[in-house]
C-alpha cells in the first residue's frame, strides 16, 4: 500500500457547507429517483454538481486525482454523505483543509476519500499547484513551490479503507477473499 496521492490543487476559501457549497441539496432528487443505479453511477451523477455554487464550471475543469484545498470548517453542516460522494464523483482524490467537521471526515473515509487537516495549507498553496500527499507518513508537498506540510498520518486500518475505495468495498473484498484483517 503506497498511500501516495498526486494531483493539482483547487483552493476554496471560506466555510464550505455540505448541503450548500459542496453539493447543493436540491440535486438529491434525481439521485433518489433510480433505485437501481450502481454506486459508481451515483458518484458520477453527484460529481457534476460538486462545488458548483462556488465555481459553476468546477466539475468540467477538475481531473481525476486532483485535490481540494479548503479553509476552516470544510464539510461544515449536516452529516449527509452526498457531499463527499460528489467530491469522489468529480474525481477528487483528497481534501486537504485547515479544519473539518468530524461527520464529514468519517463519511468521506467511508467513501474512500481522504480528508486531511493541515494548519497553514490555505496560505501555502495556490490553485493549480501540483501536490503530493503521503498518507502513511503524514506529509503534503507542494511540488510547485517546494513547501512541505505535516499532519498526523492515517493509521493502517484507515489507509486500507481509502485504498479499497471505501468501507463497503473493503468489506466486500474481505468477504470474497475470506481475509478479515
mmCIF file with all atom_site columns, C-alpha atoms in Angstrom:
data_model
loop_
_atom_site.group_PDB
_atom_site.id
_atom_site.type_symbol
_atom_site.label_atom_id
_atom_site.label_alt_id
_atom_site.label_comp_id
_atom_site.label_asym_id
_atom_site.label_entity_id
_atom_site.label_seq_id
_atom_site.pdbx_PDB_ins_code
_atom_site.Cartn_x
_atom_site.Cartn_y
_atom_site.Cartn_z
_atom_site.occupancy
_atom_site.B_iso_or_equiv
_atom_site.pdbx_formal_charge
_atom_site.auth_seq_id
_atom_site.auth_comp_id
_atom_site.auth_asym_id
_atom_site.auth_atom_id
_atom_site.pdbx_PDB_model_num
ATOM 1   C CA . UNK A 1 1   ? 0.000   0.000   0.000   1.00 0.00 ? 1   UNK A CA 1
ATOM 2   C CA . UNK A 1 2   ? 1.674   3.216   -1.131  1.00 0.00 ? 2   UNK A CA 1
ATOM 3   C CA . UNK A 1 3   ? -0.662  5.835   0.354   1.00 0.00 ? 3   UNK A CA 1
ATOM 4   C CA . UNK A 1 4   ? 0.724   8.413   -2.116  1.00 0.00 ? 4   UNK A CA 1
ATOM 5   C CA . UNK A 1 5   ? -1.728  10.737  -3.887  1.00 0.00 ? 5   UNK A CA 1
ATOM 6   C CA . UNK A 1 6   ? -0.755  13.303  -6.502  1.00 0.00 ? 6   UNK A CA 1
ATOM 7   C CA . UNK A 1 7   ? -2.816  15.961  -8.257  1.00 0.00 ? 7   UNK A CA 1
ATOM 8   C CA . UNK A 1 8   ? -3.488  19.626  -8.919  1.00 0.00 ? 8   UNK A CA 1
ATOM 9   C CA . UNK A 1 9   ? -4.762  21.844  -6.129  1.00 0.00 ? 9   UNK A CA 1
ATOM 10  C CA . UNK A 1 10  ? -8.168  23.538  -6.244  1.00 0.00 ? 10  UNK A CA 1
ATOM 11  C CA . UNK A 1 11  ? -8.250  26.183  -3.500  1.00 0.00 ? 11  UNK A CA 1
ATOM 12  C CA . UNK A 1 12  ? -11.536 27.241  -1.851  1.00 0.00 ? 12  UNK A CA 1
ATOM 13  C CA . UNK A 1 13  ? -11.709 29.918  0.829   1.00 0.00 ? 13  UNK A CA 1
ATOM 14  C CA . UNK A 1 14  ? -14.421 30.263  3.441   1.00 0.00 ? 14  UNK A CA 1
ATOM 15  C CA . UNK A 1 15  ? -16.817 27.903  5.151   1.00 0.00 ? 15  UNK A CA 1
ATOM 16  C CA . UNK A 1 16  ? -17.905 25.090  2.803   1.00 0.00 ? 16  UNK A CA 1
ATOM 17  C CA . UNK A 1 17  ? -21.218 23.591  3.904   1.00 0.00 ? 17  UNK A CA 1
ATOM 18  C CA . UNK A 1 18  ? -22.096 20.052  2.812   1.00 0.00 ? 18  UNK A CA 1
ATOM 19  C CA . UNK A 1 19  ? -25.608 20.977  1.620   1.00 0.00 ? 19  UNK A CA 1
ATOM 20  C CA . UNK A 1 20  ? -24.900 24.400  0.093   1.00 0.00 ? 20  UNK A CA 1
ATOM 21  C CA . UNK A 1 21  ? -21.397 24.872  -1.282  1.00 0.00 ? 21  UNK A CA 1
ATOM 22  C CA . UNK A 1 22  ? -20.012 21.331  -1.667  1.00 0.00 ? 22  UNK A CA 1
ATOM 23  C CA . UNK A 1 23  ? -23.084 19.700  -3.230  1.00 0.00 ? 23  UNK A CA 1
ATOM 24  C CA . UNK A 1 24  ? -26.337 21.662  -3.177  1.00 0.00 ? 24  UNK A CA 1
ATOM 25  C CA . UNK A 1 25  ? -29.025 19.519  -1.561  1.00 0.00 ? 25  UNK A CA 1
ATOM 26  C CA . UNK A 1 26  ? -31.551 20.229  -4.339  1.00 0.00 ? 26  UNK A CA 1
ATOM 27  C CA . UNK A 1 27  ? -29.600 17.858  -6.602  1.00 0.00 ? 27  UNK A CA 1
ATOM 28  C CA . UNK A 1 28  ? -30.507 14.866  -4.452  1.00 0.00 ? 28  UNK A CA 1
ATOM 29  C CA . UNK A 1 29  ? -33.964 14.446  -6.020  1.00 0.00 ? 29  UNK A CA 1
ATOM 30  C CA . UNK A 1 30  ? -32.650 12.827  -9.218  1.00 0.00 ? 30  UNK A CA 1
ATOM 31  C CA . UNK A 1 31  ? -30.146 10.816  -7.182  1.00 0.00 ? 31  UNK A CA 1
ATOM 32  C CA . UNK A 1 32  ? -33.043 9.145   -5.355  1.00 0.00 ? 32  UNK A CA 1
ATOM 33  C CA . UNK A 1 33  ? -35.195 8.506   -8.430  1.00 0.00 ? 33  UNK A CA 1
ATOM 34  C CA . UNK A 1 34  ? -33.269 5.489   -9.733  1.00 0.00 ? 34  UNK A CA 1
ATOM 35  C CA . UNK A 1 35  ? -33.042 2.820   -7.028  1.00 0.00 ? 35  UNK A CA 1
ATOM 36  C CA . UNK A 1 36  ? -31.200 0.510   -9.459  1.00 0.00 ? 36  UNK A CA 1
ATOM 37  C CA . UNK A 1 37  ? -28.259 2.845   -10.128 1.00 0.00 ? 37  UNK A CA 1
ATOM 38  C CA . UNK A 1 38  ? -24.860 1.450   -9.212  1.00 0.00 ? 38  UNK A CA 1
ATOM 39  C CA . UNK A 1 39  ? -22.680 3.128   -6.641  1.00 0.00 ? 39  UNK A CA 1
ATOM 40  C CA . UNK A 1 40  ? -20.340 4.392   -9.384  1.00 0.00 ? 40  UNK A CA 1
ATOM 41  C CA . UNK A 1 41  ? -23.305 5.847   -11.318 1.00 0.00 ? 41  UNK A CA 1
ATOM 42  C CA . UNK A 1 42  ? -24.464 7.672   -8.186  1.00 0.00 ? 42  UNK A CA 1
ATOM 43  C CA . UNK A 1 43  ? -20.962 9.069   -7.611  1.00 0.00 ? 43  UNK A CA 1
ATOM 44  C CA . UNK A 1 44  ? -20.773 10.297  -11.208 1.00 0.00 ? 44  UNK A CA 1
ATOM 45  C CA . UNK A 1 45  ? -24.237 11.848  -11.024 1.00 0.00 ? 45  UNK A CA 1
ATOM 46  C CA . UNK A 1 46  ? -23.370 13.761  -7.878  1.00 0.00 ? 46  UNK A CA 1
ATOM 47  C CA . UNK A 1 47  ? -19.904 14.638  -9.192  1.00 0.00 ? 47  UNK A CA 1
ATOM 48  C CA . UNK A 1 48  ? -21.283 17.013  -11.828 1.00 0.00 ? 48  UNK A CA 1
ATOM 49  C CA . UNK A 1 49  ? -22.754 19.126  -9.008  1.00 0.00 ? 49  UNK A CA 1
ATOM 50  C CA . UNK A 1 50  ? -19.592 19.238  -6.897  1.00 0.00 ? 50  UNK A CA 1
ATOM 51  C CA . UNK A 1 51  ? -18.678 22.796  -5.800  1.00 0.00 ? 51  UNK A CA 1
ATOM 52  C CA . UNK A 1 52  ? -20.990 24.348  -8.440  1.00 0.00 ? 52  UNK A CA 1
ATOM 53  C CA . UNK A 1 53  ? -22.224 27.003  -6.004  1.00 0.00 ? 53  UNK A CA 1
ATOM 54  C CA . UNK A 1 54  ? -18.723 28.477  -5.715  1.00 0.00 ? 54  UNK A CA 1
ATOM 55  C CA . UNK A 1 55  ? -17.414 27.518  -9.181  1.00 0.00 ? 55  UNK A CA 1
ATOM 56  C CA . UNK A 1 56  ? -20.114 26.537  -11.713 1.00 0.00 ? 56  UNK A CA 1
ATOM 57  C CA . UNK A 1 57  ? -17.500 25.044  -14.090 1.00 0.00 ? 57  UNK A CA 1
ATOM 58  C CA . UNK A 1 58  ? -15.608 23.065  -11.436 1.00 0.00 ? 58  UNK A CA 1
ATOM 59  C CA . UNK A 1 59  ? -16.649 19.551  -12.486 1.00 0.00 ? 59  UNK A CA 1
ATOM 60  C CA . UNK A 1 60  ? -15.668 20.293  -16.100 1.00 0.00 ? 60  UNK A CA 1
ATOM 61  C CA . UNK A 1 61  ? -12.205 21.579  -15.107 1.00 0.00 ? 61  UNK A CA 1
ATOM 62  C CA . UNK A 1 62  ? -11.177 19.035  -12.475 1.00 0.00 ? 62  UNK A CA 1
ATOM 63  C CA . UNK A 1 63  ? -9.128  15.949  -13.403 1.00 0.00 ? 63  UNK A CA 1
ATOM 64  C CA . UNK A 1 64  ? -9.008  12.520  -11.812 1.00 0.00 ? 64  UNK A CA 1
ATOM 65  C CA . UNK A 1 65  ? -6.707  12.618  -8.763  1.00 0.00 ? 65  UNK A CA 1
ATOM 66  C CA . UNK A 1 66  ? -6.886  16.369  -8.135  1.00 0.00 ? 66  UNK A CA 1
ATOM 67  C CA . UNK A 1 67  ? -7.032  17.757  -4.592  1.00 0.00 ? 67  UNK A CA 1
ATOM 68  C CA . UNK A 1 68  ? -9.353  20.275  -2.938  1.00 0.00 ? 68  UNK A CA 1
ATOM 69  C CA . UNK A 1 69  ? -7.571  22.659  -0.571  1.00 0.00 ? 69  UNK A CA 1
ATOM 70  C CA . UNK A 1 70  ? -10.012 24.188  1.889   1.00 0.00 ? 70  UNK A CA 1
ATOM 71  C CA . UNK A 1 71  ? -10.342 26.651  4.716   1.00 0.00 ? 71  UNK A CA 1
ATOM 72  C CA . UNK A 1 72  ? -11.512 26.238  8.327   1.00 0.00 ? 72  UNK A CA 1
ATOM 73  C CA . UNK A 1 73  ? -14.679 24.181  8.671   1.00 0.00 ? 73  UNK A CA 1
ATOM 74  C CA . UNK A 1 74  ? -14.608 22.371  5.336   1.00 0.00 ? 74  UNK A CA 1
ATOM 75  C CA . UNK A 1 75  ? -17.575 19.979  5.335   1.00 0.00 ? 75  UNK A CA 1
ATOM 76  C CA . UNK A 1 76  ? -19.484 22.017  7.909   1.00 0.00 ? 76  UNK A CA 1
ATOM 77  C CA . UNK A 1 77  ? -23.168 21.278  8.373   1.00 0.00 ? 77  UNK A CA 1
ATOM 78  C CA . UNK A 1 78  ? -25.346 18.196  8.357   1.00 0.00 ? 78  UNK A CA 1
ATOM 79  C CA . UNK A 1 79  ? -23.900 14.707  8.385   1.00 0.00 ? 79  UNK A CA 1
ATOM 80  C CA . UNK A 1 80  ? -25.289 13.894  4.913   1.00 0.00 ? 80  UNK A CA 1
ATOM 81  C CA . UNK A 1 81  ? -22.835 11.881  2.858   1.00 0.00 ? 81  UNK A CA 1
ATOM 82  C CA . UNK A 1 82  ? -23.813 13.179  -0.586  1.00 0.00 ? 82  UNK A CA 1
ATOM 83  C CA . UNK A 1 83  ? -21.180 15.931  -0.324  1.00 0.00 ? 83  UNK A CA 1
ATOM 84  C CA . UNK A 1 84  ? -18.226 13.556  -0.025  1.00 0.00 ? 84  UNK A CA 1
ATOM 85  C CA . UNK A 1 85  ? -19.792 11.351  -2.700  1.00 0.00 ? 85  UNK A CA 1
ATOM 86  C CA . UNK A 1 86  ? -19.947 14.339  -5.066  1.00 0.00 ? 86  UNK A CA 1
ATOM 87  C CA . UNK A 1 87  ? -16.275 15.108  -4.406  1.00 0.00 ? 87  UNK A CA 1
ATOM 88  C CA . UNK A 1 88  ? -15.342 11.491  -5.193  1.00 0.00 ? 88  UNK A CA 1
ATOM 89  C CA . UNK A 1 89  ? -17.625 11.539  -8.238  1.00 0.00 ? 89  UNK A CA 1
ATOM 90  C CA . UNK A 1 90  ? -15.840 14.630  -9.567  1.00 0.00 ? 90  UNK A CA 1
ATOM 91  C CA . UNK A 1 91  ? -12.561 12.697  -9.432  1.00 0.00 ? 91  UNK A CA 1
ATOM 92  C CA . UNK A 1 92  ? -11.020 14.369  -6.394  1.00 0.00 ? 92  UNK A CA 1
ATOM 93  C CA . UNK A 1 93  ? -8.574  12.103  -4.532  1.00 0.00 ? 93  UNK A CA 1
ATOM 94  C CA . UNK A 1 94  ? -8.350  14.080  -1.285  1.00 0.00 ? 94  UNK A CA 1
ATOM 95  C CA . UNK A 1 95  ? -9.395  17.165  0.622   1.00 0.00 ? 95  UNK A CA 1
ATOM 96  C CA . UNK A 1 96  ? -6.646  18.995  2.498   1.00 0.00 ? 96  UNK A CA 1
ATOM 97  C CA . UNK A 1 97  ? -8.056  21.722  4.709   1.00 0.00 ? 97  UNK A CA 1
ATOM 98  C CA . UNK A 1 98  ? -7.355  23.915  7.702   1.00 0.00 ? 98  UNK A CA 1
ATOM 99  C CA . UNK A 1 99  ? -10.045 22.045  9.657   1.00 0.00 ? 99  UNK A CA 1
ATOM 100 C CA . UNK A 1 100 ? -13.101 19.905  9.005   1.00 0.00 ? 100 UNK A CA 1
ATOM 101 C CA . UNK A 1 101 ? -16.252 18.543  10.581  1.00 0.00 ? 101 UNK A CA 1
ATOM 102 C CA . UNK A 1 102 ? -15.840 15.101  12.174  1.00 0.00 ? 102 UNK A CA 1
ATOM 103 C CA . UNK A 1 103 ? -19.023 13.810  10.492  1.00 0.00 ? 103 UNK A CA 1
ATOM 104 C CA . UNK A 1 104 ? -17.742 14.896  7.092   1.00 0.00 ? 104 UNK A CA 1
ATOM 105 C CA . UNK A 1 105 ? -14.374 13.268  7.758   1.00 0.00 ? 105 UNK A CA 1
ATOM 106 C CA . UNK A 1 106 ? -15.968 9.975   8.808   1.00 0.00 ? 106 UNK A CA 1
ATOM 107 C CA . UNK A 1 107 ? -18.356 9.905   5.845   1.00 0.00 ? 107 UNK A CA 1
ATOM 108 C CA . UNK A 1 108 ? -15.525 10.749  3.463   1.00 0.00 ? 108 UNK A CA 1
ATOM 109 C CA . UNK A 1 109 ? -13.307 7.941   4.701   1.00 0.00 ? 109 UNK A CA 1
ATOM 110 C CA . UNK A 1 110 ? -16.248 5.531   4.451   1.00 0.00 ? 110 UNK A CA 1
ATOM 111 C CA . UNK A 1 111 ? -16.492 6.517   0.772   1.00 0.00 ? 111 UNK A CA 1
ATOM 112 C CA . UNK A 1 112 ? -12.735 6.256   0.180   1.00 0.00 ? 112 UNK A CA 1
ATOM 113 C CA . UNK A 1 113 ? -11.972 9.984   0.246   1.00 0.00 ? 113 UNK A CA 1
ATOM 114 C CA . UNK A 1 114 ? -9.029  11.168  2.348   1.00 0.00 ? 114 UNK A CA 1
ATOM 115 C CA . UNK A 1 115 ? -9.715  14.335  4.371   1.00 0.00 ? 115 UNK A CA 1
ATOM 116 C CA . UNK A 1 116 ? -6.624  15.800  5.998   1.00 0.00 ? 116 UNK A CA 1
ATOM 117 C CA . UNK A 1 117 ? -6.386  18.718  8.396   1.00 0.00 ? 117 UNK A CA 1
ATOM 118 C CA . UNK A 1 118 ? -3.236  20.805  7.885   1.00 0.00 ? 118 UNK A CA 1
ATOM 119 C CA . UNK A 1 119 ? -2.813  24.189  9.543   1.00 0.00 ? 119 UNK A CA 1
ATOM 120 C CA . UNK A 1 120 ? -1.417  26.793  7.139   1.00 0.00 ? 120 UNK A CA 1
ATOM 121 C CA . UNK A 1 121 ? -2.271  24.866  3.970   1.00 0.00 ? 121 UNK A CA 1
ATOM 122 C CA . UNK A 1 122 ? -4.564  27.549  2.537   1.00 0.00 ? 122 UNK A CA 1
ATOM 123 C CA . UNK A 1 123 ? -1.884  30.249  2.671   1.00 0.00 ? 123 UNK A CA 1
ATOM 124 C CA . UNK A 1 124 ? 0.827   27.904  1.387   1.00 0.00 ? 124 UNK A CA 1
ATOM 125 C CA . UNK A 1 125 ? -0.887  26.537  -1.728  1.00 0.00 ? 125 UNK A CA 1
ATOM 126 C CA . UNK A 1 126 ? -2.319  28.142  -4.869  1.00 0.00 ? 126 UNK A CA 1
ATOM 127 C CA . UNK A 1 127 ? -4.877  26.753  -7.303  1.00 0.00 ? 127 UNK A CA 1
ATOM 128 C CA . UNK A 1 128 ? -3.031  24.810  -9.968  1.00 0.00 ? 128 UNK A CA 1
ATOM 129 C CA . UNK A 1 129 ? -0.072  23.825  -7.782  1.00 0.00 ? 129 UNK A CA 1
ATOM 130 C CA . UNK A 1 130 ? 0.946   20.177  -8.048  1.00 0.00 ? 130 UNK A CA 1
ATOM 131 C CA . UNK A 1 131 ? 0.584   18.415  -4.685  1.00 0.00 ? 131 UNK A CA 1
ATOM 132 C CA . UNK A 1 132 ? 1.893   15.104  -3.420  1.00 0.00 ? 132 UNK A CA 1
ATOM 133 C CA . UNK A 1 133 ? 0.233   13.664  -0.320  1.00 0.00 ? 133 UNK A CA 1
ATOM 134 C CA . UNK A 1 134 ? 1.812   10.836  1.632   1.00 0.00 ? 134 UNK A CA 1
ATOM 135 C CA . UNK A 1 135 ? -0.991  9.478   3.809   1.00 0.00 ? 135 UNK A CA 1
ATOM 136 C CA . UNK A 1 136 ? 1.240   6.931   5.558   1.00 0.00 ? 136 UNK A CA 1
ATOM 137 C CA . UNK A 1 137 ? 3.988   9.398   6.512   1.00 0.00 ? 137 UNK A CA 1
ATOM 138 C CA . UNK A 1 138 ? 1.828   12.499  7.075   1.00 0.00 ? 138 UNK A CA 1
ATOM 139 C CA . UNK A 1 139 ? 3.184   14.956  4.533   1.00 0.00 ? 139 UNK A CA 1
ATOM 140 C CA . UNK A 1 140 ? 1.749   17.227  1.881   1.00 0.00 ? 140 UNK A CA 1
ATOM 141 C CA . UNK A 1 141 ? 4.385   18.529  -0.522  1.00 0.00 ? 141 UNK A CA 1
ATOM 142 C CA . UNK A 1 142 ? 3.622   21.376  -2.894  1.00 0.00 ? 142 UNK A CA 1
ATOM 143 C CA . UNK A 1 143 ? 5.870   20.341  -5.770  1.00 0.00 ? 143 UNK A CA 1
ATOM 144 C CA . UNK A 1 144 ? 5.291   23.679  -7.492  1.00 0.00 ? 144 UNK A CA 1
ATOM 145 C CA . UNK A 1 145 ? 6.642   25.880  -4.689  1.00 0.00 ? 145 UNK A CA 1
ATOM 146 C CA . UNK A 1 146 ? 8.699   23.370  -2.680  1.00 0.00 ? 146 UNK A CA 1
ATOM 147 C CA . UNK A 1 147 ? 6.797   23.748  0.606   1.00 0.00 ? 147 UNK A CA 1
ATOM 148 C CA . UNK A 1 148 ? 6.102   20.697  2.767   1.00 0.00 ? 148 UNK A CA 1
ATOM 149 C CA . UNK A 1 149 ? 3.384   20.478  5.417   1.00 0.00 ? 149 UNK A CA 1
ATOM 150 C CA . UNK A 1 150 ? 2.943   17.830  8.099   1.00 0.00 ? 150 UNK A CA 1
ATOM 151 C CA . UNK A 1 151 ? -0.133  16.137  9.529   1.00 0.00 ? 151 UNK A CA 1
ATOM 152 C CA . UNK A 1 152 ? -0.884  13.163  11.752  1.00 0.00 ? 152 UNK A CA 1
ATOM 153 C CA . UNK A 1 153 ? -0.702  10.178  9.374   1.00 0.00 ? 153 UNK A CA 1
ATOM 154 C CA . UNK A 1 154 ? -3.615  7.842   8.963   1.00 0.00 ? 154 UNK A CA 1
ATOM 155 C CA . UNK A 1 155 ? -3.405  4.500   10.784  1.00 0.00 ? 155 UNK A CA 1
ATOM 156 C CA . UNK A 1 156 ? -3.147  1.369   8.633   1.00 0.00 ? 156 UNK A CA 1
ATOM 157 C CA . UNK A 1 157 ? -6.819  0.394   9.003   1.00 0.00 ? 157 UNK A CA 1
ATOM 158 C CA . UNK A 1 158 ? -7.955  3.746   7.565   1.00 0.00 ? 158 UNK A CA 1
ATOM 159 C CA . UNK A 1 159 ? -5.373  3.553   4.780   1.00 0.00 ? 159 UNK A CA 1
ATOM 160 C CA . UNK A 1 160 ? -6.851  0.169   3.839   1.00 0.00 ? 160 UNK A CA 1
ATOM 161 C CA . UNK A 1 161 ? -10.371 1.640   3.685   1.00 0.00 ? 161 UNK A CA 1
ATOM 162 C CA . UNK A 1 162 ? -9.223  4.516   1.455   1.00 0.00 ? 162 UNK A CA 1
ATOM 163 C CA . UNK A 1 163 ? -7.146  2.249   -0.769  1.00 0.00 ? 163 UNK A CA 1
ATOM 164 C CA . UNK A 1 164 ? -10.122 -0.100  -1.243  1.00 0.00 ? 164 UNK A CA 1
ATOM 165 C CA . UNK A 1 165 ? -12.326 2.816   -2.336  1.00 0.00 ? 165 UNK A CA 1
ATOM 166 C CA . UNK A 1 166 ? -14.442 2.914   0.810   1.00 0.00 ? 166 UNK A CA 1
ATOM 167 C CA . UNK A 1 167 ? -15.581 0.779   3.693   1.00 0.00 ? 167 UNK A CA 1
ATOM 168 C CA . UNK A 1 168 ? -18.230 -1.162  1.776   1.00 0.00 ? 168 UNK A CA 1
ATOM 169 C CA . UNK A 1 169 ? -15.795 -2.040  -1.000  1.00 0.00 ? 169 UNK A CA 1
ATOM 170 C CA . UNK A 1 170 ? -13.257 -3.081  1.634   1.00 0.00 ? 170 UNK A CA 1
ATOM 171 C CA . UNK A 1 171 ? -15.822 -5.313  3.369   1.00 0.00 ? 171 UNK A CA 1
ATOM 172 C CA . UNK A 1 172 ? -16.804 -6.867  0.042   1.00 0.00 ? 172 UNK A CA 1
ATOM 173 C CA . UNK A 1 173 ? -13.155 -7.643  -0.709  1.00 0.00 ? 173 UNK A CA 1
ATOM 174 C CA . UNK A 1 174 ? -12.709 -9.162  2.743   1.00 0.00 ? 174 UNK A CA 1
ATOM 175 C CA . UNK A 1 175 ? -15.756 -11.393 2.374   1.00 0.00 ? 175 UNK A CA 1
ATOM 176 C CA . UNK A 1 176 ? -14.712 -12.504 -1.111  1.00 0.00 ? 176 UNK A CA 1
ATOM 177 C CA . UNK A 1 177 ? -11.149 -13.303 -0.007  1.00 0.00 ? 177 UNK A CA 1
ATOM 178 C CA . UNK A 1 178 ? -12.000 -14.700 3.416   1.00 0.00 ? 178 UNK A CA 1
ATOM 179 C CA . UNK A 1 179 ? -9.315  -12.454 4.960   1.00 0.00 ? 179 UNK A CA 1
ATOM 180 C CA . UNK A 1 180 ? -10.647 -10.155 7.711   1.00 0.00 ? 180 UNK A CA 1
ATOM 181 C CA . UNK A 1 181 ? -7.668  -8.066  8.792   1.00 0.00 ? 181 UNK A CA 1
#
